[in-house]
Amino acid sequence: MNLKDIKNDWIKEFSQPMMIAGPCSAESEAQMLETARRIRETHANVPIFRAGIWKPRTKPNGFEGVGVIGLNWLKKVKEEYGFKTATEVANAHHVDAALEADVDILWIGARSTVNPFTVQEIAEALKGTSKTVLVKNPVNPDLALWIGALERLLGQNINNLGVIHRGFSTYQKTKYRNNPNWQIALDFKSEFPDIPMLIDPSHICGNRTGLAAITQEALNVGYQGAIIETHSNPDEAWSDAAQQITPEVLAELILNLKVRNSGLAGFEGEMGRHRTLISDIDFQLIELLSQRMKISEKIGTLKKENDIAIFQPERWRTITEYAVQKATETGMSRDFIEKIFKAIHEESIDVQNGIMINR
Ligand code: PEP
Ligand code: MN
């Protein structure tokens, strides 16, 4: 069977957007049950409860998860509050334990999706399962690797599949912990329109403030749901404290979401998607311009220390030349690119002037 042919009826069981919420990590029975109870008390539509049992951490000696004991707490959450449950599995032992504990949804984390050996091991351990398996994007923006992971699962007769976009890792620090890339999501969606896509705004943002905007943008481009880290006491969380929110804040976020027309042909849906892509590019432009200006400041300091004039006509000529050439290659007008670079260069000179005269 081909990925394009699989039926994804599993998501139809849930109203959309389908929300998964719960702590980054299971820490104690009390923390799990309190988080679950408070989510229920808000009456927000959250059918699935998440918690990390085994935690892949960047550095050693951090909290690496409570291990199998946490699976009992997930069971209790299911029994007492009627949630379906979800956790991350990263090797065959995790799979065996999670299946034994009857966890409903298993996901493969970003740090596992990058490794075909790991994905293959997980897929074989899951062979033939009717559980839903969600695959987070790999840490690097590689669509083929992401799709490859789904194919490995399908190869083991695992047919209830979905994907989660949790952003891509970058060396350069940006306002995101992991940069979202809507274009990759759209490319995925146009190739596999039936495979549900969820957004993980928590690991994209790395903070609490951006969660609502990212979730909304994802719905605008046709995502069907979100997985949001929610903790009874976020400030005291043992992992990812900065990005977790309380059940009450989660409920507010869900209440404010606008569900867009999801039909690909729908005007609003189409407009929303294009606008989100444009905003995304605008943010990147601004980020790049800001990086450029910071380098200009450094150059300004060097010029000051070495008594060199700010305006170097030779350099300006080089910049205009490469900008115009690149613009022509990409089909843009020479006039337009000259205008833009003039403005950038003027601002850069202004910034350097500020340094010369200690503004
Ligand atoms: C998580 O969901 O807690 C997690 C570890 O995420 P990721 O695999 O996206 O890093
Ligand atoms: Mn986390």
PDB file of C-alpha atoms in Angstrom, residues 65-347:
ATOM      1  CA  GLY A  65      11.559  11.163  32.529  1.00  0.00           C
ATOM      2  CA  VAL A  66       9.976   9.075  35.288  1.00  0.00           C
ATOM      3  CA  GLY A  67       9.881   5.922  33.149  1.00  0.00           C
ATOM      4  CA  VAL A  68       7.281   3.143  33.195  1.00  0.00           C
ATOM      5  CA  ILE A  69       5.705   4.198  36.502  1.00  0.00           C
ATOM      6  CA  GLY A  70       4.295   7.225  34.649  1.00  0.00           C
ATOM      7  CA  LEU A  71       2.297   4.900  32.394  1.00  0.00           C
ATOM      8  CA  ASN A  72       0.149   3.993  35.423  1.00  0.00           C
ATOM      9  CA  TRP A  73      -0.611   7.680  35.913  1.00  0.00           C
ATOM     10  CA  LEU A  74      -1.646   7.981  32.253  1.00  0.00           C
ATOM     11  CA  LYS A  75      -3.985   5.031  32.835  1.00  0.00           C
ATOM     12  CA  LYS A  76      -5.524   6.802  35.821  1.00  0.00           C
ATOM     13  CA  VAL A  77      -5.985   9.971  33.780  1.00  0.00           C
ATOM     14  CA  LYS A  78      -7.883   7.857  31.244  1.00  0.00           C
ATOM     15  CA  GLU A  79     -10.008   6.092  33.865  1.00  0.00           C
ATOM     16  CA  GLU A  80     -10.844   9.102  36.017  1.00  0.00           C
ATOM     17  CA  TYR A  81     -11.260  11.818  33.397  1.00  0.00           C
ATOM     18  CA  GLY A  82     -12.042   9.940  30.189  1.00  0.00           C
ATOM     19  CA  PHE A  83      -9.138  11.222  28.148  1.00  0.00           C
ATOM     20  CA  LYS A  84      -7.473   9.227  25.431  1.00  0.00           C
ATOM     21  CA  THR A  85      -3.766   9.209  26.181  1.00  0.00           C
ATOM     22  CA  ALA A  86      -0.605   9.932  24.199  1.00  0.00           C
ATOM     23  CA  THR A  87       3.114   9.606  24.781  1.00  0.00           C
ATOM     24  CA  GLU A  88       6.425   9.613  22.953  1.00  0.00           C
ATOM     25  CA  VAL A  89       8.215   6.370  22.157  1.00  0.00           C
ATOM     26  CA  ALA A  90      11.868   6.341  21.142  1.00  0.00           C
ATOM     27  CA  ASN A  91      12.814   2.649  21.086  1.00  0.00           C
ATOM     28  CA  ALA A  92      11.302  -0.845  21.046  1.00  0.00           C
ATOM     29  CA  HIS A  93      11.218  -1.066  24.879  1.00  0.00           C
ATOM     30  CA  HIS A  94       9.165   2.117  25.074  1.00  0.00           C
ATOM     31  CA  VAL A  95       6.784   0.720  22.465  1.00  0.00           C
ATOM     32  CA  ASP A  96       6.314  -2.564  24.343  1.00  0.00           C
ATOM     33  CA  ALA A  97       5.658  -0.752  27.627  1.00  0.00           C
ATOM     34  CA  ALA A  98       3.291   1.801  26.073  1.00  0.00           C
ATOM     35  CA  LEU A  99       1.279  -0.889  24.241  1.00  0.00           C
ATOM     36  CA  GLU A 100       1.142  -2.979  27.416  1.00  0.00           C
ATOM     37  CA  ALA A 101      -0.246   0.063  29.268  1.00  0.00           C
ATOM     38  CA  ASP A 102      -2.789   0.631  26.473  1.00  0.00           C
ATOM     39  CA  VAL A 103      -1.691   4.171  25.590  1.00  0.00           C
ATOM     40  CA  ASP A 104      -3.956   5.249  22.708  1.00  0.00           C
ATOM     41  CA  ILE A 105      -1.672   7.422  20.622  1.00  0.00           C
ATOM     42  CA  LEU A 106       2.082   7.061  20.303  1.00  0.00           C
ATOM     43  CA  TRP A 107       4.317   9.666  18.760  1.00  0.00           C
ATOM     44  CA  ILE A 108       7.828   9.590  17.394  1.00  0.00           C
ATOM     45  CA  GLY A 109       9.811  12.626  18.559  1.00  0.00           C
ATOM     46  CA  ALA A 110      11.811  14.977  16.377  1.00  0.00           C
ATOM     47  CA  ARG A 111      15.098  13.579  17.613  1.00  0.00           C
ATOM     48  CA  SER A 112      14.046  10.061  16.627  1.00  0.00           C
ATOM     49  CA  THR A 113      12.539  10.912  13.230  1.00  0.00           C
ATOM     50  CA  VAL A 114      16.002  11.984  12.031  1.00  0.00           C
ATOM     51  CA  ASN A 115      17.350   8.490  12.580  1.00  0.00           C
ATOM     52  CA  PRO A 116      16.118   5.802  10.153  1.00  0.00           C
ATOM     53  CA  PHE A 117      17.470   2.991  12.390  1.00  0.00           C
ATOM     54  CA  THR A 118      15.432   4.267  15.312  1.00  0.00           C
ATOM     55  CA  VAL A 119      12.303   4.737  13.210  1.00  0.00           C
ATOM     56  CA  GLN A 120      12.690   1.252  11.770  1.00  0.00           C
ATOM     57  CA  GLU A 121      13.097  -0.249  15.253  1.00  0.00           C
ATOM     58  CA  ILE A 122       9.990   1.564  16.493  1.00  0.00           C
ATOM     59  CA  ALA A 123       8.007   0.593  13.386  1.00  0.00           C
ATOM     60  CA  GLU A 124       8.902  -3.094  13.794  1.00  0.00           C
ATOM     61  CA  ALA A 125       7.979  -3.037  17.473  1.00  0.00           C
ATOM     62  CA  LEU A 126       4.629  -1.503  16.510  1.00  0.00           C
ATOM     63  CA  LYS A 127       4.026  -3.923  13.620  1.00  0.00           C
ATOM     64  CA  GLY A 128       0.339  -4.196  12.732  1.00  0.00           C
ATOM     65  CA  THR A 129      -0.892  -2.011  15.592  1.00  0.00           C
ATOM     66  CA  SER A 130      -4.253  -0.319  15.220  1.00  0.00           C
ATOM     67  CA  LYS A 131      -3.091   2.499  17.514  1.00  0.00           C
ATOM     68  CA  THR A 132      -2.605   5.924  16.012  1.00  0.00           C
ATOM     69  CA  VAL A 133       1.024   6.845  15.450  1.00  0.00           C
ATOM     70  CA  LEU A 134       2.046  10.460  14.989  1.00  0.00           C
ATOM     71  CA  VAL A 135       5.386  11.442  13.524  1.00  0.00           C
ATOM     72  CA  LYS A 136       6.989  14.730  14.485  1.00  0.00           C
ATOM     73  CA  ASN A 137       9.073  16.451  11.834  1.00  0.00           C
ATOM     74  CA  PRO A 138      12.793  15.680  12.014  1.00  0.00           C
ATOM     75  CA  VAL A 139      14.862  18.447  13.664  1.00  0.00           C
ATOM     76  CA  ASN A 140      16.201  19.436  10.245  1.00  0.00           C
ATOM     77  CA  PRO A 141      13.889  20.632   7.445  1.00  0.00           C
ATOM     78  CA  ASP A 142      13.972  17.454   5.388  1.00  0.00           C
ATOM     79  CA  LEU A 143      10.596  16.530   3.969  1.00  0.00           C
ATOM     80  CA  ALA A 144      11.867  13.264   2.439  1.00  0.00           C
ATOM     81  CA  LEU A 145      13.128  12.074   5.835  1.00  0.00           C
ATOM     82  CA  TRP A 146       9.774  12.905   7.419  1.00  0.00           C
ATOM     83  CA  ILE A 147       7.875  11.037   4.696  1.00  0.00           C
ATOM     84  CA  GLY A 148      10.406   8.188   4.917  1.00  0.00           C
ATOM     85  CA  ALA A 149       9.467   7.681   8.570  1.00  0.00           C
ATOM     86  CA  LEU A 150       5.790   7.373   7.609  1.00  0.00           C
ATOM     87  CA  GLU A 151       6.698   4.884   4.896  1.00  0.00           C
ATOM     88  CA  ARG A 152       8.629   2.773   7.415  1.00  0.00           C
ATOM     89  CA  LEU A 153       5.507   2.658   9.621  1.00  0.00           C
ATOM     90  CA  LEU A 154       3.260   1.843   6.699  1.00  0.00           C
ATOM     91  CA  GLY A 155       5.732  -0.901   5.750  1.00  0.00           C
ATOM     92  CA  GLN A 156       4.843  -2.570   9.075  1.00  0.00           C
ATOM     93  CA  ASN A 157       1.101  -2.307   8.393  1.00  0.00           C
ATOM     94  CA  ILE A 158       0.532   0.678  10.642  1.00  0.00           C
ATOM     95  CA  ASN A 159      -2.256   2.577   8.926  1.00  0.00           C
ATOM     96  CA  ASN A 160      -3.501   5.132  11.436  1.00  0.00           C
ATOM     97  CA  LEU A 161      -0.970   7.868  10.872  1.00  0.00           C
ATOM     98  CA  GLY A 162      -0.585  11.594  11.369  1.00  0.00           C
ATOM     99  CA  VAL A 163       2.184  14.175  11.505  1.00  0.00           C
ATOM    100  CA  ILE A 164       3.127  16.922  13.927  1.00  0.00           C
ATOM    101  CA  HIS A 165       5.015  20.075  12.936  1.00  0.00           C
ATOM    102  CA  ARG A 166       7.211  21.133  15.878  1.00  0.00           C
ATOM    103  CA  GLY A 167       9.527  23.465  13.971  1.00  0.00           C
ATOM    104  CA  PHE A 168      13.089  23.086  12.776  1.00  0.00           C
ATOM    105  CA  SER A 169      16.263  23.609  14.727  1.00  0.00           C
ATOM    106  CA  THR A 170      18.636  26.436  13.730  1.00  0.00           C
ATOM    107  CA  TYR A 171      22.026  27.549  14.960  1.00  0.00           C
ATOM    108  CA  GLN A 172      21.160  31.211  14.658  1.00  0.00           C
ATOM    109  CA  LYS A 173      18.862  32.213  17.506  1.00  0.00           C
ATOM    110  CA  THR A 174      15.556  33.595  16.305  1.00  0.00           C
ATOM    111  CA  LYS A 175      12.400  34.496  18.152  1.00  0.00           C
ATOM    112  CA  TYR A 176      11.413  30.829  17.931  1.00  0.00           C
ATOM    113  CA  ARG A 177      12.951  27.872  19.744  1.00  0.00           C
ATOM    114  CA  ASN A 178      12.369  25.888  16.535  1.00  0.00           C
ATOM    115  CA  ASN A 179      11.457  27.726  13.342  1.00  0.00           C
ATOM    116  CA  PRO A 180       8.094  26.879  11.815  1.00  0.00           C
ATOM    117  CA  ASN A 181       8.038  26.357   8.074  1.00  0.00           C
ATOM    118  CA  TRP A 182       4.572  26.632   6.580  1.00  0.00           C
ATOM    119  CA  GLN A 183       5.773  25.918   3.065  1.00  0.00           C
ATOM    120  CA  ILE A 184       6.950  22.427   4.034  1.00  0.00           C
ATOM    121  CA  ALA A 185       3.568  21.818   5.620  1.00  0.00           C
ATOM    122  CA  LEU A 186       1.798  22.906   2.447  1.00  0.00           C
ATOM    123  CA  ASP A 187       4.043  20.710   0.315  1.00  0.00           C
ATOM    124  CA  PHE A 188       3.220  17.805   2.628  1.00  0.00           C
ATOM    125  CA  LYS A 189      -0.488  18.583   2.506  1.00  0.00           C
ATOM    126  CA  SER A 190      -0.605  18.756  -1.266  1.00  0.00           C
ATOM    127  CA  GLU A 191       1.170  15.404  -1.569  1.00  0.00           C
ATOM    128  CA  PHE A 192      -0.814  13.658   1.194  1.00  0.00           C
ATOM    129  CA  PRO A 193      -4.078  15.556   1.686  1.00  0.00           C
ATOM    130  CA  ASP A 194      -5.578  12.750   3.803  1.00  0.00           C
ATOM    131  CA  ILE A 195      -2.857  12.489   6.438  1.00  0.00           C
ATOM    132  CA  PRO A 196      -3.822  14.616   9.448  1.00  0.00           C
ATOM    133  CA  MET A 197      -1.413  17.413  10.370  1.00  0.00           C
ATOM    134  CA  LEU A 198      -1.114  18.777  13.871  1.00  0.00           C
ATOM    135  CA  ILE A 199       0.877  21.727  15.141  1.00  0.00           C
ATOM    136  CA  ASP A 200       3.072  21.726  18.241  1.00  0.00           C
ATOM    137  CA  PRO A 201       3.286  25.435  19.066  1.00  0.00           C
ATOM    138  CA  SER A 202       4.990  24.704  22.407  1.00  0.00           C
ATOM    139  CA  HIS A 203       8.236  23.404  20.916  1.00  0.00           C
ATOM    140  CA  ILE A 204       8.090  25.974  18.102  1.00  0.00           C
ATOM    141  CA  CYS A 205       7.789  28.952  20.461  1.00  0.00           C
ATOM    142  CA  GLY A 206       9.737  27.850  23.500  1.00  0.00           C
ATOM    143  CA  ASN A 207       7.711  30.438  25.404  1.00  0.00           C
ATOM    144  CA  ARG A 208       4.097  31.070  26.360  1.00  0.00           C
ATOM    145  CA  THR A 209       3.419  34.264  24.462  1.00  0.00           C
ATOM    146  CA  GLY A 210       3.556  33.007  20.893  1.00  0.00           C
ATOM    147  CA  LEU A 211       1.417  29.877  21.300  1.00  0.00           C
ATOM    148  CA  ALA A 212      -1.952  31.293  20.273  1.00  0.00           C
ATOM    149  CA  ALA A 213      -0.611  33.021  17.156  1.00  0.00           C
ATOM    150  CA  ILE A 214       1.226  29.919  15.911  1.00  0.00           C
ATOM    151  CA  THR A 215      -1.787  27.698  16.544  1.00  0.00           C
ATOM    152  CA  GLN A 216      -4.026  30.106  14.637  1.00  0.00           C
ATOM    153  CA  GLU A 217      -1.578  30.359  11.737  1.00  0.00           C
ATOM    154  CA  ALA A 218      -1.503  26.566  11.549  1.00  0.00           C
ATOM    155  CA  LEU A 219      -5.301  26.360  11.389  1.00  0.00           C
ATOM    156  CA  ASN A 220      -5.225  29.010   8.666  1.00  0.00           C
ATOM    157  CA  VAL A 221      -3.045  26.797   6.497  1.00  0.00           C
ATOM    158  CA  GLY A 222      -5.197  23.711   7.020  1.00  0.00           C
ATOM    159  CA  TYR A 223      -3.845  21.945  10.104  1.00  0.00           C
ATOM    160  CA  GLN A 224      -6.410  19.799  11.901  1.00  0.00           C
ATOM    161  CA  GLY A 225      -5.281  20.161  15.484  1.00  0.00           C
ATOM    162  CA  ALA A 226      -2.620  20.988  18.019  1.00  0.00           C
ATOM    163  CA  ILE A 227      -0.585  19.439  20.821  1.00  0.00           C
ATOM    164  CA  ILE A 228       0.025  22.003  23.539  1.00  0.00           C
ATOM    165  CA  GLU A 229       2.097  21.485  26.681  1.00  0.00           C
ATOM    166  CA  THR A 230      -0.106  22.147  29.687  1.00  0.00           C
ATOM    167  CA  HIS A 231       0.949  21.838  33.324  1.00  0.00           C
ATOM    168  CA  SER A 232      -0.772  22.358  36.669  1.00  0.00           C
ATOM    169  CA  ASN A 233       2.148  24.565  37.764  1.00  0.00           C
ATOM    170  CA  PRO A 234       4.181  25.529  34.689  1.00  0.00           C
ATOM    171  CA  ASP A 235       6.810  27.618  36.500  1.00  0.00           C
ATOM    172  CA  GLU A 236       7.821  24.597  38.537  1.00  0.00           C
ATOM    173  CA  ALA A 237       7.850  22.109  35.643  1.00  0.00           C
ATOM    174  CA  TRP A 238      10.810  19.723  35.512  1.00  0.00           C
ATOM    175  CA  SER A 239      11.222  20.197  31.756  1.00  0.00           C
ATOM    176  CA  ASP A 240      10.261  22.945  29.300  1.00  0.00           C
ATOM    177  CA  ALA A 241       8.927  25.214  32.073  1.00  0.00           C
ATOM    178  CA  ALA A 242       9.106  28.386  29.965  1.00  0.00           C
ATOM    179  CA  GLN A 243       6.671  27.146  27.320  1.00  0.00           C
ATOM    180  CA  GLN A 244       4.050  25.343  29.383  1.00  0.00           C
ATOM    181  CA  ILE A 245       0.715  26.929  30.255  1.00  0.00           C
ATOM    182  CA  THR A 246      -1.956  26.246  32.846  1.00  0.00           C
ATOM    183  CA  PRO A 247      -5.185  24.421  31.918  1.00  0.00           C
ATOM    184  CA  GLU A 248      -7.072  27.706  32.319  1.00  0.00           C
ATOM    185  CA  VAL A 249      -4.782  29.578  29.890  1.00  0.00           C
ATOM    186  CA  LEU A 250      -5.124  26.652  27.485  1.00  0.00           C
ATOM    187  CA  ALA A 251      -8.911  26.903  27.624  1.00  0.00           C
ATOM    188  CA  GLU A 252      -8.738  30.622  26.820  1.00  0.00           C
ATOM    189  CA  LEU A 253      -6.426  29.925  23.891  1.00  0.00           C
ATOM    190  CA  ILE A 254      -8.806  27.291  22.497  1.00  0.00           C
ATOM    191  CA  LEU A 255     -11.788  29.587  22.941  1.00  0.00           C
ATOM    192  CA  ASN A 256     -10.139  32.292  20.836  1.00  0.00           C
ATOM    193  CA  LEU A 257      -9.191  30.061  17.925  1.00  0.00           C
ATOM    194  CA  LYS A 258     -10.977  30.724  14.690  1.00  0.00           C
ATOM    195  CA  VAL A 259     -11.621  27.627  12.666  1.00  0.00           C
ATOM    196  CA  ARG A 260     -11.183  28.513   9.017  1.00  0.00           C
ATOM    197  CA  ASN A 261     -12.822  26.998   6.027  1.00  0.00           C
ATOM    198  CA  SER A 262     -10.674  23.940   5.588  1.00  0.00           C
ATOM    199  CA  GLY A 263     -11.760  23.127   2.018  1.00  0.00           C
ATOM    200  CA  LEU A 264      -8.749  23.611  -0.234  1.00  0.00           C
ATOM    201  CA  ALA A 265     -10.918  25.376  -2.770  1.00  0.00           C
ATOM    202  CA  GLY A 266     -12.475  27.748  -0.234  1.00  0.00           C
ATOM    203  CA  PHE A 267     -11.592  31.368  -0.893  1.00  0.00           C
ATOM    204  CA  GLU A 268     -10.962  32.224   2.730  1.00  0.00           C
ATOM    205  CA  GLY A 269      -8.920  29.113   3.306  1.00  0.00           C
ATOM    206  CA  GLU A 270      -6.827  29.852   0.240  1.00  0.00           C
ATOM    207  CA  MET A 271      -6.422  33.511   1.198  1.00  0.00           C
ATOM    208  CA  GLY A 272      -5.543  32.577   4.768  1.00  0.00           C
ATOM    209  CA  ARG A 273      -2.867  30.203   3.567  1.00  0.00           C
ATOM    210  CA  HIS A 274      -1.285  32.745   1.236  1.00  0.00           C
ATOM    211  CA  ARG A 275      -1.387  35.440   3.890  1.00  0.00           C
ATOM    212  CA  THR A 276       0.214  33.201   6.464  1.00  0.00           C
ATOM    213  CA  LEU A 277       2.999  32.387   4.010  1.00  0.00           C
ATOM    214  CA  ILE A 278       3.496  36.097   3.280  1.00  0.00           C
ATOM    215  CA  SER A 279       3.625  36.979   6.986  1.00  0.00           C
ATOM    216  CA  ASP A 280       6.078  34.182   7.551  1.00  0.00           C
ATOM    217  CA  ILE A 281       8.370  35.532   4.839  1.00  0.00           C
ATOM    218  CA  ASP A 282       7.986  39.081   6.208  1.00  0.00           C
ATOM    219  CA  PHE A 283       9.123  37.898   9.643  1.00  0.00           C
ATOM    220  CA  GLN A 284      12.123  36.241   8.072  1.00  0.00           C
ATOM    221  CA  LEU A 285      12.940  39.421   6.106  1.00  0.00           C
ATOM    222  CA  ILE A 286      12.791  41.479   9.290  1.00  0.00           C
ATOM    223  CA  GLU A 287      14.914  38.967  11.171  1.00  0.00           C
ATOM    224  CA  LEU A 288      17.530  39.022   8.384  1.00  0.00           C
ATOM    225  CA  LEU A 289      17.506  42.817   8.177  1.00  0.00           C
ATOM    226  CA  SER A 290      18.081  43.009  11.895  1.00  0.00           C
ATOM    227  CA  GLN A 291      21.026  40.608  11.611  1.00  0.00           C
ATOM    228  CA  ARG A 292      22.404  42.717   8.751  1.00  0.00           C
ATOM    229  CA  MET A 293      22.161  45.905  10.817  1.00  0.00           C
ATOM    230  CA  LYS A 294      23.995  44.263  13.715  1.00  0.00           C
ATOM    231  CA  ILE A 295      26.871  43.420  11.389  1.00  0.00           C
ATOM    232  CA  SER A 296      26.813  47.020  10.130  1.00  0.00           C
ATOM    233  CA  GLU A 297      27.264  48.175  13.707  1.00  0.00           C
ATOM    234  CA  LYS A 298      30.373  46.015  14.042  1.00  0.00           C
ATOM    235  CA  ILE A 299      31.726  47.438  10.791  1.00  0.00           C
ATOM    236  CA  GLY A 300      30.959  50.938  12.112  1.00  0.00           C
ATOM    237  CA  THR A 301      33.068  50.260  15.198  1.00  0.00           C
ATOM    238  CA  LEU A 302      35.952  48.957  13.101  1.00  0.00           C
ATOM    239  CA  LYS A 303      35.793  52.000  10.836  1.00  0.00           C
ATOM    240  CA  LYS A 304      35.807  54.272  13.848  1.00  0.00           C
ATOM    241  CA  GLU A 305      38.801  52.534  15.425  1.00  0.00           C
ATOM    242  CA  ASN A 306      40.714  52.710  12.166  1.00  0.00           C
ATOM    243  CA  ASP A 307      39.628  56.199  11.121  1.00  0.00           C
ATOM    244  CA  ILE A 308      38.007  55.036   7.902  1.00  0.00           C
ATOM    245  CA  ALA A 309      35.231  56.981   6.166  1.00  0.00           C
ATOM    246  CA  ILE A 310      31.794  55.400   6.494  1.00  0.00           C
ATOM    247  CA  PHE A 311      30.790  55.644   2.889  1.00  0.00           C
ATOM    248  CA  GLN A 312      32.917  53.461   0.644  1.00  0.00           C
ATOM    249  CA  PRO A 313      31.723  54.002  -2.958  1.00  0.00           C
ATOM    250  CA  GLU A 314      33.587  50.917  -4.176  1.00  0.00           C
ATOM    251  CA  ARG A 315      31.737  48.675  -1.704  1.00  0.00           C
ATOM    252  CA  TRP A 316      28.387  50.255  -2.514  1.00  0.00           C
ATOM    253  CA  ARG A 317      28.989  49.601  -6.213  1.00  0.00           C
ATOM    254  CA  THR A 318      29.699  45.904  -5.457  1.00  0.00           C
ATOM    255  CA  ILE A 319      26.518  45.578  -3.430  1.00  0.00           C
ATOM    256  CA  THR A 320      24.361  47.186  -6.114  1.00  0.00           C
ATOM    257  CA  GLU A 321      25.934  44.968  -8.739  1.00  0.00           C
ATOM    258  CA  TYR A 322      25.261  41.684  -6.979  1.00  0.00           C
ATOM    259  CA  ALA A 323      21.792  42.763  -5.865  1.00  0.00           C
ATOM    260  CA  VAL A 324      20.763  43.750  -9.374  1.00  0.00           C
ATOM    261  CA  GLN A 325      22.233  40.602 -10.870  1.00  0.00           C
ATOM    262  CA  LYS A 326      20.467  38.355  -8.367  1.00  0.00           C
ATOM    263  CA  ALA A 327      17.202  40.281  -8.827  1.00  0.00           C
ATOM    264  CA  THR A 328      17.344  39.869 -12.593  1.00  0.00           C
ATOM    265  CA  GLU A 329      18.078  36.162 -12.235  1.00  0.00           C
ATOM    266  CA  THR A 330      14.977  35.716 -10.085  1.00  0.00           C
ATOM    267  CA  GLY A 331      12.770  37.760 -12.424  1.00  0.00           C
ATOM    268  CA  MET A 332      12.413  40.933 -10.337  1.00  0.00           C
ATOM    269  CA  SER A 333      12.785  44.445 -11.672  1.00  0.00           C
ATOM    270  CA  ARG A 334      16.133  46.190 -11.375  1.00  0.00           C
ATOM    271  CA  ASP A 335      14.394  49.375 -10.301  1.00  0.00           C
ATOM    272  CA  PHE A 336      12.652  47.705  -7.389  1.00  0.00           C
ATOM    273  CA  ILE A 337      15.761  46.039  -5.995  1.00  0.00           C
ATOM    274  CA  GLU A 338      17.809  49.240  -6.338  1.00  0.00           C
ATOM    275  CA  LYS A 339      15.190  51.115  -4.318  1.00  0.00           C
ATOM    276  CA  ILE A 340      15.223  48.514  -1.564  1.00  0.00           C
ATOM    277  CA  PHE A 341      18.986  48.318  -1.307  1.00  0.00           C
ATOM    278  CA  LYS A 342      19.293  52.081  -1.314  1.00  0.00           C
ATOM    279  CA  ALA A 343      17.008  52.182   1.714  1.00  0.00           C
ATOM    280  CA  ILE A 344      18.942  49.416   3.469  1.00  0.00           C
ATOM    281  CA  HIS A 345      22.278  51.042   2.707  1.00  0.00           C
ATOM    282  CA  GLU A 346      21.073  54.437   3.912  1.00  0.00           C
ATOM    283  CA  GLU A 347      19.928  52.945   7.190  1.00  0.00           C
TER     284      GLU A 347
END
